[in-house]
mmCIF file of C-alpha atoms in Angstrom:
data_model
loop_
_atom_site.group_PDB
_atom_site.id
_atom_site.type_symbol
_atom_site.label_atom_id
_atom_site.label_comp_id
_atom_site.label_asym_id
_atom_site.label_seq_id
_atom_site.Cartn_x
_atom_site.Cartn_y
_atom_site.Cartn_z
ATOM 1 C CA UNK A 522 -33.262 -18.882 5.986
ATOM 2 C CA UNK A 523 -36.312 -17.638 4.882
ATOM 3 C CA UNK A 524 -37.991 -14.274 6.364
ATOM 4 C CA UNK A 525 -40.595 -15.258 8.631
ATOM 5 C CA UNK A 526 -37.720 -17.145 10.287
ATOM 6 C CA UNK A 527 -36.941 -13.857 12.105
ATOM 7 C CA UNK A 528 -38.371 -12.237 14.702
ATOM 8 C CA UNK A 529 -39.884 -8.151 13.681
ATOM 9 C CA UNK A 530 -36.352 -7.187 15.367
ATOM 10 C CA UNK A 531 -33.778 -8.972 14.162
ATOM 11 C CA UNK A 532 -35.430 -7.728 10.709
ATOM 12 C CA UNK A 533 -35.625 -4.561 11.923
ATOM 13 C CA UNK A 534 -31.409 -4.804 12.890
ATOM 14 C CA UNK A 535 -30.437 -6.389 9.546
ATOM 15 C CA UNK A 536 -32.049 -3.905 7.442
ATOM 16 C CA UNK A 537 -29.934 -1.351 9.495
ATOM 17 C CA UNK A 538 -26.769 -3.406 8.727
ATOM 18 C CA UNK A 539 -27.259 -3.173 4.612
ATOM 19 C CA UNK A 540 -25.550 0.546 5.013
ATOM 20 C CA UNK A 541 -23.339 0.850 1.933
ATOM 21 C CA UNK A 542 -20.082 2.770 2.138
ATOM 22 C CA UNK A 543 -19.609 5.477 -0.300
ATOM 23 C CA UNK A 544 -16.585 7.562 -1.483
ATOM 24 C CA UNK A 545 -18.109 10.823 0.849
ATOM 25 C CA UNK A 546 -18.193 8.301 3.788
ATOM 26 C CA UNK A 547 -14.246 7.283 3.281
ATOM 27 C CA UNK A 548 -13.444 10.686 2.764
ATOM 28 C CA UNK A 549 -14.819 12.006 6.199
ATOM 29 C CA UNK A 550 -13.468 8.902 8.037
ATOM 30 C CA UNK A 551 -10.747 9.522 10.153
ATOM 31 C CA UNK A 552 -8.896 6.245 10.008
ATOM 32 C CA UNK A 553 -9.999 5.744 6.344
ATOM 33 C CA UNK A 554 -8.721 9.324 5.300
ATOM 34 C CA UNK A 555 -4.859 8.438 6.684
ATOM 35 C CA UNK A 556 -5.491 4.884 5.038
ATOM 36 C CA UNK A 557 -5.563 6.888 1.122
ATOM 37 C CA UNK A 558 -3.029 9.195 2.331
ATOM 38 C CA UNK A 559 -0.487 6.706 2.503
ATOM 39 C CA UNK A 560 -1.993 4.948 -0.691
ATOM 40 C CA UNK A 561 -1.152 8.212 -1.741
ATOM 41 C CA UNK A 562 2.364 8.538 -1.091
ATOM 42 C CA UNK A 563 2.752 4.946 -2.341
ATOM 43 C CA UNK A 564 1.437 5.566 -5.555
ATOM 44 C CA UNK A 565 3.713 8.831 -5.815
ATOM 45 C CA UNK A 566 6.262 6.792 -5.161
ATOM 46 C CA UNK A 567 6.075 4.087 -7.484
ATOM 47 C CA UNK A 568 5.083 6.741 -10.690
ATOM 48 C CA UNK A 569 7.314 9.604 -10.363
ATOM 49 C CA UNK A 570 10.194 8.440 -11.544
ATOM 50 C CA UNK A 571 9.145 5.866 -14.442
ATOM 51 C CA UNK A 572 9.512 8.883 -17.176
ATOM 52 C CA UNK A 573 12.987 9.782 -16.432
ATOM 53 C CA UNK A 574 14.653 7.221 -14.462
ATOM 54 C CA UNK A 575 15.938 4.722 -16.842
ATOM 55 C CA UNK A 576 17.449 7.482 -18.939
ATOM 56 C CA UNK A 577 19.081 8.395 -15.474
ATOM 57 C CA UNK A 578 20.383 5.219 -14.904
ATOM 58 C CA UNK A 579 22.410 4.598 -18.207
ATOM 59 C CA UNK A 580 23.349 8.143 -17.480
ATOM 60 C CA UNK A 581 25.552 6.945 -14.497
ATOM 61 C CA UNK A 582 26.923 4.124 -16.286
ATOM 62 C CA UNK A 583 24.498 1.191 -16.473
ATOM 63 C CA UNK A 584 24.196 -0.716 -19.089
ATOM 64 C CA UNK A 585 21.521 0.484 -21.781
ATOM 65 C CA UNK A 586 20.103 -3.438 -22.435
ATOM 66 C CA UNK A 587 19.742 -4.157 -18.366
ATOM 67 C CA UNK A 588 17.685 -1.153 -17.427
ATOM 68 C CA UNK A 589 14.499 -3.255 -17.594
ATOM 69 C CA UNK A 590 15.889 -5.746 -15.014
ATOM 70 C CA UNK A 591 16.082 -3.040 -12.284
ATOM 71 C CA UNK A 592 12.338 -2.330 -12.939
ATOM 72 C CA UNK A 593 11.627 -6.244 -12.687
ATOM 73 C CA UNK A 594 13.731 -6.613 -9.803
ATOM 74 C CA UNK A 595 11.151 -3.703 -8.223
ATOM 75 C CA UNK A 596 8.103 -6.076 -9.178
ATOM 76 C CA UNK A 597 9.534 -9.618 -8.037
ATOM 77 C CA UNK A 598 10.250 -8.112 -4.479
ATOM 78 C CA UNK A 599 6.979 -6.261 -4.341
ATOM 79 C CA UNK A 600 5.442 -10.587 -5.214
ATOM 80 C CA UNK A 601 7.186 -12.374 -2.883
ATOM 81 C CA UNK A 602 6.675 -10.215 -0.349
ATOM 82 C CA UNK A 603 2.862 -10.232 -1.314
ATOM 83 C CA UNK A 604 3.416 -13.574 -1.304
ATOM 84 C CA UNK A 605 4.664 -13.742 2.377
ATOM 85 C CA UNK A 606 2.980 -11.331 3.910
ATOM 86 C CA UNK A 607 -0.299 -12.768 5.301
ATOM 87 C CA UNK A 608 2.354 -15.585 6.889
ATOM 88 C CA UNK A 609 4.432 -13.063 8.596
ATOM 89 C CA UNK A 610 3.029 -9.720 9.243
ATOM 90 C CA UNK A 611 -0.995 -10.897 10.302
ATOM 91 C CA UNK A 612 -0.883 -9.803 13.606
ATOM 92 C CA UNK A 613 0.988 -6.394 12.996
ATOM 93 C CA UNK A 614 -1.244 -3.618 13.470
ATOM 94 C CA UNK A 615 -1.830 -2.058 9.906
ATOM 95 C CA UNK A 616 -1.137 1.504 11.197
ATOM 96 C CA UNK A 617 2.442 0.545 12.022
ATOM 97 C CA UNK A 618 2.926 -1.184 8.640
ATOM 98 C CA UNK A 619 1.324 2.001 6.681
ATOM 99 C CA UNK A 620 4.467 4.162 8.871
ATOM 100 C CA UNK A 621 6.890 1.460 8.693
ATOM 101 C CA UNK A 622 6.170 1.898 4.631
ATOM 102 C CA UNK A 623 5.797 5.211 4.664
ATOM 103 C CA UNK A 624 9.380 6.150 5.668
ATOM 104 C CA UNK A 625 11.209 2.610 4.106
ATOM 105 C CA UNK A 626 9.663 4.246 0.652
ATOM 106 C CA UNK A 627 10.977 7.815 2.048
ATOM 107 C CA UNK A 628 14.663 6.660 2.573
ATOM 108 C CA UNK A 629 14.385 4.584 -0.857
ATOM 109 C CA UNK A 630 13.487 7.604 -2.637
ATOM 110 C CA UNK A 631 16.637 9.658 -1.100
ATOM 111 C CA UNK A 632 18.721 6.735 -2.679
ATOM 112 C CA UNK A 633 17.556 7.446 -6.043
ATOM 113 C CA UNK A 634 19.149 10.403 -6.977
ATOM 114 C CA UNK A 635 22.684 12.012 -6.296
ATOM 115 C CA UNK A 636 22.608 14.420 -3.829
ATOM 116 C CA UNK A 637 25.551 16.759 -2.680
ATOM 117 C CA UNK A 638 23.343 18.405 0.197
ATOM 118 C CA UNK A 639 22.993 14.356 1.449
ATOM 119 C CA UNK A 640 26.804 12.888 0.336
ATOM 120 C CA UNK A 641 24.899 10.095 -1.805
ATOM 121 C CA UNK A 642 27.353 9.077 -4.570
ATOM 122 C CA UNK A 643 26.024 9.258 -8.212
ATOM 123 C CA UNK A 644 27.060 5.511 -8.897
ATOM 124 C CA UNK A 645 24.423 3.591 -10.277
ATOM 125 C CA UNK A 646 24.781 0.705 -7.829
ATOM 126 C CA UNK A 647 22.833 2.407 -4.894
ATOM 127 C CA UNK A 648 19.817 3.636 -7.465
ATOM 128 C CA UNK A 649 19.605 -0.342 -7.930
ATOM 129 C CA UNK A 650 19.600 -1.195 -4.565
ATOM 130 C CA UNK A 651 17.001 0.878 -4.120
ATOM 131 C CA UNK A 652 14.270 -0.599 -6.188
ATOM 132 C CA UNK A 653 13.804 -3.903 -4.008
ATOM 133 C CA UNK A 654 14.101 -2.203 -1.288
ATOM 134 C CA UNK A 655 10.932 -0.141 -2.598
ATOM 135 C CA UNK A 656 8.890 -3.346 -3.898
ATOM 136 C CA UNK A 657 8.755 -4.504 -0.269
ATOM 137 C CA UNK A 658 7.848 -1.549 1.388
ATOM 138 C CA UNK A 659 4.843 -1.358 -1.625
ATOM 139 C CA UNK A 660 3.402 -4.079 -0.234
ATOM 140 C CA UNK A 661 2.886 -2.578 3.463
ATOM 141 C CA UNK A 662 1.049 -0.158 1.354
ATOM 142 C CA UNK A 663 -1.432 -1.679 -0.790
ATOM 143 C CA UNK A 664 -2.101 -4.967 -0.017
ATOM 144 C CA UNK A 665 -3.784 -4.040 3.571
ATOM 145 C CA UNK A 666 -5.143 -0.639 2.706
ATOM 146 C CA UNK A 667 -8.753 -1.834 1.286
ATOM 147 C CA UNK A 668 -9.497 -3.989 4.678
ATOM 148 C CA UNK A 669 -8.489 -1.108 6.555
ATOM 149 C CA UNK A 670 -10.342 1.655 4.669
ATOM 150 C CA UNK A 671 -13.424 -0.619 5.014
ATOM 151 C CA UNK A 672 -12.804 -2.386 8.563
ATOM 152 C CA UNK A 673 -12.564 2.006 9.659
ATOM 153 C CA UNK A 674 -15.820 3.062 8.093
ATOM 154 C CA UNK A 675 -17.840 -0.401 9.552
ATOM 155 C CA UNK A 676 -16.391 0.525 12.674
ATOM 156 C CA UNK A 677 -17.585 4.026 12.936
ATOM 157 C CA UNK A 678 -21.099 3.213 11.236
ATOM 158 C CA UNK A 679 -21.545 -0.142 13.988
ATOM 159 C CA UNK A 680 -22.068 -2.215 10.766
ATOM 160 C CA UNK A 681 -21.716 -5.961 11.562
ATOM 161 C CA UNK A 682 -20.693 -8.553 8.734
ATOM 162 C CA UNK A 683 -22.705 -11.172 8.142
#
């Protein structure tokens, strides 16, 4: 198209449209705000046990040579469920999956530690079971929390793609 293909208005609206989103503007953002707050809490959940964890693990009694598997087995759920997640979860609002995550990675973190005050045994087997559990719910996390954070701050500044 060239420019004198438009009318002095439809100009006038697309220069309106070129709005750029900045950091301040997904900070202030309502929807965009709870977006990196469950980012957040997904991030936290995947680093803060890296340091200590495999150390914990031959601990209770896994082998010393297999500890690596149970961090692969973390990273080839958290792919195929990339993987299958534009074929199965499309339509689901993105709010439920960020909650749906949110307490999946909560109840996966309570598995990864003995407990007395919450009866979980300090057998190795559950820690394990944990980490796939974890890879999928990382993917309700990060793989729709860009769209969102951006799809929340077009929405509030009426910016139209296109």
């Amino acid at each position: 198209f060239e420019e004198e293909d438009f009318t002095v208005d439809e100009k006038d609206t697309r220069e309106e449209n070129r709005k750029k989103i900045s950091c301040c503007m997904l900070m202030t953002n309502k929807g965009a705000f709870f977006a990196l707050m469950t980012m957040s809490v997904g991030v936290a959940n995947v680093t803060f046990n890296l340091g200590y964890m495999s150390t914990q693990i031959v601990a209770l009694g896994f082998d010393e040579n297999n500890v690596g598997y149970v961090y692969g087995i973390q990273s080839f759920f958290y792919l195929i469920t990339c993987l299958a997640l534009p074929y199965t979860c499309e339509e689901a609002p993105r709010k439920l999956m960020f909650l749906s995550a949110v307490f999946g990675l909560t109840i996966c973190t309570f598995m990864l530690g003995p407990s007395d005050l919450l009866n979980v045994s300090d057998s190795y087997w559950i820690v394990i079971a944990a980490y796939p559990i974890q890879g999928i719910f990382q993917t309700f996390v990060f793989i729709p929390i860009i769209p969102e954070m951006i799809e929340r701050c077009k929405v509030s500044l009426n910016i139209v793609e296109g």
